[in-house]
């Protein structure tokens, strides 16, 4: 085992808390629902970026390159000042939903470069301009642009011209679980001498101002460059700053005088360090050298090309020479990280591919966050502050009073999405299981806990609306992570994990059946389902025609859910025969959903269109009219995901399940005919369960693999390119509703913000397509071949097609023959500059024609 694997084993065995400290601060706490106490529920305006430096947060903390303990009591973040900015650079800046022409968007350049799973070594890079940061210019220009124009990015402002910026590398290494070494290395990339102040900051999250426990922890200087941190719950820690710089103390309390014109209370507020450094206000910091927030003030003057290092150490026991072994420990942790990833990269020989994957893992691991949200307290307010307005009890999340979150959770991204999302998290767990299976399993268990999951069985969707509906992929992720973990454990599956999640997901399945099958016909209407702007109407809102939409994707997700649950039950039945009956129940559910997909719940319509060889949503109006909404989008591809292959040997070991399945096939022949080749074993006596019989599969894949429709150079598009020249138009008496292929950001404001999906390439959907093709090939073997691309005359089996699609996706971020990465688009700085070109930005989705990265800088779950 590598040293990092040993640390993971100690963490799992609870013999050493290696994960107690990690990158658990968010990149943005301002503008979040948790901190919003307004009457109208406008979170973006209640606490703005400008207010953030002065406002003590109620529920969490943010910081540049931040780190904290796992309860976010003691926090670290980096402050920088170039002598030109109006404020310290303490947090990432970005546009709110209303400021950006494509919605909210971070306007900084930062890269997560490395991290081990226990965070024994971490590294990130922040690019800090030497001239005044163009805050107003970014707001003004993006506000001037419309939805048809590209976003105005930081690199467009010219702020990096002539390399007038600092590369700021932030690194962490652990000598022990509670012995942290921090190193900040600043490079002057510019042509002239440049000065910068580096201000490493520690502070306590404010837990004393809300009326529950007024005990105030303390940070105080005990010797030059040395701080003692004392917290009633966390204990005592010693903080050491190399070279004994000047220490600046204030309190992590709201500056009510600045924000609300309240009388000054004589305390040194949260923004005291900012006011001292930028404005020269000596009264803003505490001359007594104590407080709940502290920064060290380092003055660096760098020649062109020169770098300087700032070093810190945080540990519990006192230490006379904290920096004596500092460099040795850092070198050892870097070696441990290399050793660990050499094992992960065992089958990858290309150095560029190794670099891309390692940074992808780094993004996953850096994006863990301590997420704290007690909805009951949030609804009712706190004793020591103003009560929330009465509108709060009629607003968002009012039905989730049971929800109490205070955990380390994988976030989609810590600026754009500084809150978990149920289906994003499920996708995250697949790559996370490759490096830390125990953490992946803990995440999947977490969302099914009683204090997360609603009593009615619904999983919480995301902070802006926990009651919204995400596709039910939790069961799929649970089964996949179980299989991955089983392989890592030499064939020993974690049945306790599988069983605990299975039972909770059975409740969730019942919620879907009872709440989302409006007519009790096994046709589901999930609504939004994460698919912005993919259809004719906003599926989360009342339809202009009245009635409802019978969703091809919602129904297909449920078919997939049923098969996932059936497969888990069969695995559990290997040691407990009781689960055979449950497996039979989910098998029957799948059959009825398959029947409804084909014949409609009442036999009067069909989600499948034989002429087009495609699945469509169906509009069901109050007058009982049904209309197929013939939009060729991923809605019609999602039926591919409901596929399972069962070996005959497994059926032989499950007599009760097999007997029930056989009875259904013999006594419900219309169901048997709809399930693809159940009675015809494939290679090695395997049986196929799928929504698609061979003929339909071929028709659907023929359309999907057509380069004039879904197949792009870099994966499968969310919308068929056919609709570029042939928009789909649905007309009512009042209006026309059109859907057209747009390869980049959506031009429709149907969902507001940066809603997309008109044509971009999204990794998770592509990942599921590839996995489904592999499952089909597992059954059909080489007997099923199809043209790839359609019309090329080139016949491939489905495993080869899956590999080809994977190759198209990875091309997005790998260097091509000219050394360029398609995802970086036409930005010459990012593509060619030696200090940029090997640092990766992982966007949420990619342009459907060029592959250019679009939307938030997040983590493509399938990339790793």
Short mmCIF file of N, CA and C in Angstrom, two decimals, residues 210-329:
data_model
loop_
_atom_site.label_atom_id
_atom_site.label_comp_id
_atom_site.label_asym_id
_atom_site.label_seq_id
_atom_site.Cartn_x
_atom_site.Cartn_y
_atom_site.Cartn_z
N UNK A 210 -25.68 34.71 17.84
CA UNK A 210 -27.03 34.35 17.42
C UNK A 210 -27.98 34.04 18.58
N UNK A 211 -27.46 34.10 19.82
CA UNK A 211 -28.35 33.96 20.96
C UNK A 211 -28.41 32.58 21.57
N UNK A 212 -27.49 31.69 21.23
CA UNK A 212 -27.50 30.34 21.78
C UNK A 212 -26.36 30.15 22.78
N UNK A 213 -25.16 30.53 22.41
CA UNK A 213 -23.99 30.43 23.27
C UNK A 213 -23.09 31.60 22.95
N UNK A 214 -23.01 32.55 23.88
CA UNK A 214 -22.26 33.78 23.64
C UNK A 214 -20.77 33.63 23.89
N UNK A 215 -20.34 32.41 24.21
CA UNK A 215 -18.91 32.19 24.45
C UNK A 215 -18.11 32.53 23.20
N UNK A 216 -17.15 33.40 23.37
CA UNK A 216 -16.36 33.87 22.24
C UNK A 216 -14.97 33.24 22.30
N UNK A 217 -14.58 32.47 21.28
CA UNK A 217 -13.22 31.94 21.25
C UNK A 217 -12.23 33.08 21.08
N UNK A 218 -10.95 32.77 21.13
CA UNK A 218 -9.97 33.85 21.06
C UNK A 218 -8.73 33.41 20.31
N UNK A 219 -8.21 34.36 19.54
CA UNK A 219 -6.88 34.26 18.93
C UNK A 219 -6.04 35.36 19.57
N UNK A 220 -4.86 35.01 20.07
CA UNK A 220 -4.02 36.03 20.69
C UNK A 220 -2.55 35.74 20.45
N UNK A 221 -1.81 36.82 20.29
CA UNK A 221 -0.37 36.69 20.06
C UNK A 221 0.32 36.32 21.36
N UNK A 222 1.15 35.27 21.32
CA UNK A 222 1.89 34.83 22.50
C UNK A 222 3.38 35.07 22.37
N UNK A 223 3.84 35.30 21.16
CA UNK A 223 5.24 35.59 20.88
C UNK A 223 5.29 36.17 19.48
N UNK A 224 6.39 36.80 19.07
CA UNK A 224 6.45 37.33 17.71
C UNK A 224 6.17 36.24 16.67
N UNK A 225 5.16 36.49 15.83
CA UNK A 225 4.80 35.54 14.79
C UNK A 225 4.09 34.30 15.27
N UNK A 226 3.63 34.28 16.53
CA UNK A 226 2.98 33.09 17.10
C UNK A 226 1.63 33.47 17.68
N UNK A 227 0.60 32.67 17.35
CA UNK A 227 -0.76 32.92 17.81
C UNK A 227 -1.28 31.66 18.51
N UNK A 228 -1.92 31.85 19.63
CA UNK A 228 -2.63 30.77 20.31
C UNK A 228 -4.11 30.88 19.96
N UNK A 229 -4.68 29.79 19.43
CA UNK A 229 -6.11 29.73 19.10
C UNK A 229 -6.80 28.85 20.13
N UNK A 230 -7.79 29.41 20.81
CA UNK A 230 -8.52 28.66 21.84
C UNK A 230 -10.01 28.69 21.54
N UNK A 231 -10.58 27.49 21.45
CA UNK A 231 -12.00 27.37 21.14
C UNK A 231 -12.61 26.34 22.08
N UNK A 232 -13.77 26.62 22.68
CA UNK A 232 -14.33 25.70 23.67
C UNK A 232 -14.63 24.31 23.13
N UNK A 233 -14.94 24.19 21.84
CA UNK A 233 -15.24 22.88 21.25
C UNK A 233 -14.04 22.28 20.55
N UNK A 234 -13.23 23.12 19.93
CA UNK A 234 -12.12 22.64 19.11
C UNK A 234 -10.85 22.39 19.93
N UNK A 235 -10.69 23.13 21.02
CA UNK A 235 -9.48 23.00 21.83
C UNK A 235 -8.47 24.08 21.50
N UNK A 236 -7.18 23.78 21.77
CA UNK A 236 -6.10 24.75 21.60
C UNK A 236 -5.22 24.36 20.41
N UNK A 237 -4.90 25.36 19.61
CA UNK A 237 -3.96 25.19 18.51
C UNK A 237 -2.95 26.32 18.54
N UNK A 238 -1.76 26.02 18.06
CA UNK A 238 -0.72 27.03 17.94
C UNK A 238 -0.49 27.31 16.46
N UNK A 239 -0.44 28.60 16.14
CA UNK A 239 -0.25 29.04 14.77
C UNK A 239 1.08 29.78 14.68
N UNK A 240 1.90 29.36 13.73
CA UNK A 240 3.23 29.94 13.58
C UNK A 240 3.36 30.57 12.19
N UNK A 241 3.80 31.85 12.17
CA UNK A 241 4.10 32.54 10.93
C UNK A 241 5.61 32.69 10.81
N UNK A 242 6.17 32.22 9.71
CA UNK A 242 7.60 32.33 9.49
C UNK A 242 8.03 33.79 9.38
N UNK A 243 9.20 34.11 9.88
CA UNK A 243 9.82 35.44 9.82
C UNK A 243 9.15 36.46 10.73
N UNK A 244 8.28 36.01 11.60
CA UNK A 244 7.65 36.87 12.62
C UNK A 244 7.12 38.18 12.05
N UNK A 245 6.17 38.14 11.12
CA UNK A 245 5.61 39.38 10.54
C UNK A 245 4.71 40.09 11.55
N UNK A 246 4.29 41.30 11.18
CA UNK A 246 3.31 42.00 12.00
C UNK A 246 1.98 41.26 11.94
N UNK A 247 1.31 41.12 13.08
CA UNK A 247 0.02 40.45 13.15
C UNK A 247 -1.09 41.48 13.33
N UNK A 248 -2.16 41.32 12.57
CA UNK A 248 -3.30 42.23 12.58
C UNK A 248 -4.52 41.49 13.09
N UNK A 249 -5.14 41.99 14.17
CA UNK A 249 -6.27 41.33 14.81
C UNK A 249 -7.54 42.17 14.68
N UNK A 250 -8.65 41.48 14.50
CA UNK A 250 -9.97 42.12 14.57
C UNK A 250 -10.97 41.04 15.00
N UNK A 251 -12.25 41.33 14.91
CA UNK A 251 -13.28 40.37 15.29
C UNK A 251 -14.09 39.95 14.06
N UNK A 252 -14.52 38.71 14.05
CA UNK A 252 -15.39 38.24 12.96
C UNK A 252 -16.83 38.61 13.29
N UNK A 253 -17.08 39.91 13.35
CA UNK A 253 -18.40 40.46 13.65
C UNK A 253 -18.81 41.43 12.55
N UNK A 254 -20.11 41.55 12.35
CA UNK A 254 -20.65 42.43 11.32
C UNK A 254 -20.36 43.90 11.63
N UNK A 255 -19.93 44.62 10.61
CA UNK A 255 -19.76 46.06 10.72
C UNK A 255 -21.09 46.74 10.42
N UNK A 256 -21.91 46.86 11.46
CA UNK A 256 -23.24 47.44 11.29
C UNK A 256 -23.20 48.89 10.90
N UNK A 257 -22.14 49.60 11.28
CA UNK A 257 -22.04 51.00 10.92
C UNK A 257 -21.91 51.16 9.41
N UNK A 258 -21.10 50.32 8.78
CA UNK A 258 -20.91 50.42 7.33
C UNK A 258 -22.12 49.93 6.57
N UNK A 259 -22.70 48.82 7.01
CA UNK A 259 -23.76 48.18 6.23
C UNK A 259 -25.15 48.76 6.49
N UNK A 260 -25.41 49.15 7.74
CA UNK A 260 -26.79 49.50 8.10
C UNK A 260 -26.91 50.85 8.80
N UNK A 261 -25.82 51.64 8.77
CA UNK A 261 -25.82 52.95 9.43
C UNK A 261 -26.15 52.86 10.92
N UNK A 262 -25.74 51.77 11.55
CA UNK A 262 -25.94 51.61 12.98
C UNK A 262 -24.80 52.27 13.74
N UNK A 263 -25.00 52.62 14.98
CA UNK A 263 -23.90 53.19 15.77
C UNK A 263 -22.75 52.19 15.90
N UNK A 264 -21.53 52.69 15.81
CA UNK A 264 -20.38 51.82 16.00
C UNK A 264 -20.36 51.31 17.44
N UNK A 265 -20.05 50.05 17.61
CA UNK A 265 -20.11 49.44 18.94
C UNK A 265 -18.75 49.39 19.62
N UNK A 266 -17.74 50.04 19.02
CA UNK A 266 -16.44 50.05 19.64
C UNK A 266 -15.66 48.77 19.46
N UNK A 267 -16.13 47.88 18.60
CA UNK A 267 -15.44 46.62 18.36
C UNK A 267 -14.75 46.69 17.01
N UNK A 268 -13.70 45.90 16.85
CA UNK A 268 -12.96 45.86 15.59
C UNK A 268 -13.60 44.79 14.71
N UNK A 269 -14.22 45.23 13.63
CA UNK A 269 -15.13 44.38 12.89
C UNK A 269 -14.41 43.47 11.89
N UNK A 270 -15.21 42.64 11.21
CA UNK A 270 -14.70 41.67 10.25
C UNK A 270 -13.84 42.31 9.18
N UNK A 271 -14.18 43.53 8.75
CA UNK A 271 -13.44 44.21 7.69
C UNK A 271 -12.28 45.05 8.21
N UNK A 272 -11.91 44.84 9.48
CA UNK A 272 -10.87 45.66 10.07
C UNK A 272 -9.52 45.52 9.39
N UNK A 273 -9.16 44.30 9.01
CA UNK A 273 -7.87 44.08 8.34
C UNK A 273 -7.87 44.76 6.98
N UNK A 274 -8.99 44.65 6.26
CA UNK A 274 -9.12 45.34 4.98
C UNK A 274 -8.94 46.84 5.17
N UNK A 275 -9.61 47.42 6.15
CA UNK A 275 -9.57 48.87 6.34
C UNK A 275 -8.19 49.33 6.78
N UNK A 276 -7.50 48.53 7.54
CA UNK A 276 -6.16 48.89 7.97
C UNK A 276 -5.19 48.87 6.79
N UNK A 277 -5.22 47.80 5.98
CA UNK A 277 -4.27 47.63 4.88
C UNK A 277 -4.57 48.60 3.74
N UNK A 278 -5.81 48.68 3.32
CA UNK A 278 -6.16 49.44 2.12
C UNK A 278 -6.33 50.93 2.44
N UNK A 279 -6.98 51.23 3.57
CA UNK A 279 -7.30 52.63 3.89
C UNK A 279 -6.36 53.24 4.92
N UNK A 280 -5.51 52.42 5.53
CA UNK A 280 -4.60 52.95 6.53
C UNK A 280 -5.27 53.32 7.84
N UNK A 281 -6.42 52.71 8.13
CA UNK A 281 -7.16 53.02 9.36
C UNK A 281 -6.60 52.20 10.52
N UNK A 282 -5.73 52.83 11.31
CA UNK A 282 -5.08 52.11 12.41
C UNK A 282 -6.06 51.73 13.51
N UNK A 283 -7.23 52.41 13.57
CA UNK A 283 -8.21 52.10 14.60
C UNK A 283 -9.03 50.86 14.27
N UNK A 284 -8.90 50.37 13.04
CA UNK A 284 -9.71 49.24 12.60
C UNK A 284 -9.22 47.91 13.16
N UNK A 285 -7.98 47.87 13.65
CA UNK A 285 -7.44 46.64 14.22
C UNK A 285 -7.20 46.81 15.71
N UNK A 286 -7.10 45.69 16.41
CA UNK A 286 -7.00 45.69 17.87
C UNK A 286 -5.54 45.75 18.30
N UNK A 287 -5.17 46.84 18.92
CA UNK A 287 -3.78 47.02 19.38
C UNK A 287 -3.42 46.06 20.49
N UNK A 288 -4.41 45.44 21.12
CA UNK A 288 -4.14 44.48 22.20
C UNK A 288 -3.72 43.12 21.67
N UNK A 289 -3.67 42.99 20.34
CA UNK A 289 -3.20 41.77 19.68
C UNK A 289 -4.01 40.53 20.06
N UNK A 290 -5.32 40.67 19.97
CA UNK A 290 -6.23 39.57 20.21
C UNK A 290 -7.51 39.82 19.44
N UNK A 291 -8.28 38.74 19.21
CA UNK A 291 -9.55 38.87 18.52
C UNK A 291 -10.04 37.50 18.08
N UNK A 292 -10.94 37.48 17.13
CA UNK A 292 -11.42 36.22 16.55
C UNK A 292 -11.01 36.09 15.09
N UNK A 293 -10.20 37.04 14.61
CA UNK A 293 -9.66 37.00 13.26
C UNK A 293 -8.27 37.62 13.27
N UNK A 294 -7.34 36.98 12.56
CA UNK A 294 -5.98 37.49 12.53
C UNK A 294 -5.38 37.30 11.14
N UNK A 295 -4.53 38.24 10.76
CA UNK A 295 -3.77 38.11 9.52
C UNK A 295 -2.33 38.51 9.79
N UNK A 296 -1.42 37.87 9.10
CA UNK A 296 -0.02 38.30 9.11
C UNK A 296 0.21 39.14 7.87
N UNK A 297 0.99 40.20 8.01
CA UNK A 297 1.22 41.14 6.91
C UNK A 297 2.64 40.95 6.37
N UNK A 298 2.72 40.33 5.19
CA UNK A 298 4.00 40.12 4.51
C UNK A 298 4.09 41.09 3.33
N UNK A 299 5.20 41.84 3.26
CA UNK A 299 5.45 42.76 2.14
C UNK A 299 6.46 42.10 1.21
N UNK A 300 6.02 41.79 -0.01
CA UNK A 300 6.92 41.17 -0.98
C UNK A 300 7.20 42.14 -2.12
N UNK A 301 8.46 42.24 -2.49
CA UNK A 301 8.88 43.03 -3.65
C UNK A 301 9.66 42.11 -4.57
N UNK A 302 9.12 41.85 -5.75
CA UNK A 302 9.67 40.82 -6.61
C UNK A 302 10.19 41.40 -7.92
N UNK A 303 11.39 40.99 -8.28
CA UNK A 303 11.94 41.31 -9.58
C UNK A 303 11.19 40.51 -10.65
N UNK A 304 11.28 40.91 -11.92
CA UNK A 304 10.66 40.12 -12.99
C UNK A 304 11.15 38.67 -12.95
N UNK A 305 10.20 37.73 -12.94
CA UNK A 305 10.55 36.31 -12.91
C UNK A 305 10.90 35.78 -11.55
N UNK A 306 10.97 36.62 -10.56
CA UNK A 306 11.35 36.19 -9.21
C UNK A 306 10.14 35.63 -8.46
N UNK A 307 10.40 34.75 -7.49
CA UNK A 307 9.36 34.24 -6.61
C UNK A 307 9.83 34.34 -5.17
N UNK A 308 8.87 34.43 -4.27
CA UNK A 308 9.13 34.42 -2.83
C UNK A 308 8.11 33.53 -2.15
N UNK A 309 8.50 33.02 -0.99
CA UNK A 309 7.68 32.03 -0.28
C UNK A 309 7.29 32.57 1.09
N UNK A 310 6.03 32.32 1.47
CA UNK A 310 5.52 32.61 2.81
C UNK A 310 5.12 31.28 3.43
N UNK A 311 5.55 31.04 4.68
CA UNK A 311 5.31 29.74 5.31
C UNK A 311 4.57 29.91 6.64
N UNK A 312 3.66 28.98 6.91
CA UNK A 312 2.88 28.96 8.14
C UNK A 312 2.77 27.53 8.63
N UNK A 313 2.45 27.39 9.90
CA UNK A 313 2.20 26.05 10.43
C UNK A 313 1.16 26.13 11.54
N UNK A 314 0.20 25.21 11.51
CA UNK A 314 -0.85 25.11 12.52
C UNK A 314 -0.78 23.73 13.14
N UNK A 315 -0.66 23.66 14.46
CA UNK A 315 -0.59 22.36 15.12
C UNK A 315 -1.08 22.51 16.56
N UNK A 316 -1.44 21.39 17.16
CA UNK A 316 -1.93 21.45 18.55
C UNK A 316 -0.80 21.61 19.56
N UNK A 317 0.16 20.69 19.61
CA UNK A 317 1.23 20.87 20.60
C UNK A 317 2.12 22.05 20.23
N UNK A 318 2.66 22.69 21.24
CA UNK A 318 3.62 23.76 21.04
C UNK A 318 4.89 23.20 20.39
N UNK A 319 5.63 24.05 19.69
CA UNK A 319 6.82 23.59 18.98
C UNK A 319 7.85 24.72 18.99
N UNK A 320 9.06 24.42 19.41
CA UNK A 320 10.09 25.45 19.51
C UNK A 320 10.63 25.85 18.14
N UNK A 321 10.76 24.90 17.22
CA UNK A 321 11.30 25.19 15.89
C UNK A 321 10.34 24.64 14.82
N UNK A 322 9.22 25.31 14.62
CA UNK A 322 8.18 24.78 13.72
C UNK A 322 8.59 24.67 12.26
N UNK A 323 9.63 25.40 11.85
CA UNK A 323 10.00 25.39 10.43
C UNK A 323 11.28 24.60 10.15
N UNK A 324 11.81 23.93 11.17
CA UNK A 324 13.04 23.18 11.00
C UNK A 324 12.88 22.03 10.00
N UNK A 325 11.79 21.28 10.11
CA UNK A 325 11.56 20.14 9.22
C UNK A 325 10.51 20.44 8.15
N UNK A 326 10.19 21.71 7.96
CA UNK A 326 9.10 22.14 7.07
C UNK A 326 9.32 21.65 5.64
N UNK A 327 10.46 21.94 5.07
CA UNK A 327 10.73 21.57 3.68
C UNK A 327 10.78 20.06 3.49
N UNK A 328 11.31 19.36 4.48
CA UNK A 328 11.38 17.89 4.40
C UNK A 328 9.96 17.29 4.37
N UNK A 329 9.08 17.81 5.22
CA UNK A 329 7.70 17.29 5.26
C UNK A 329 6.99 17.57 3.95
#
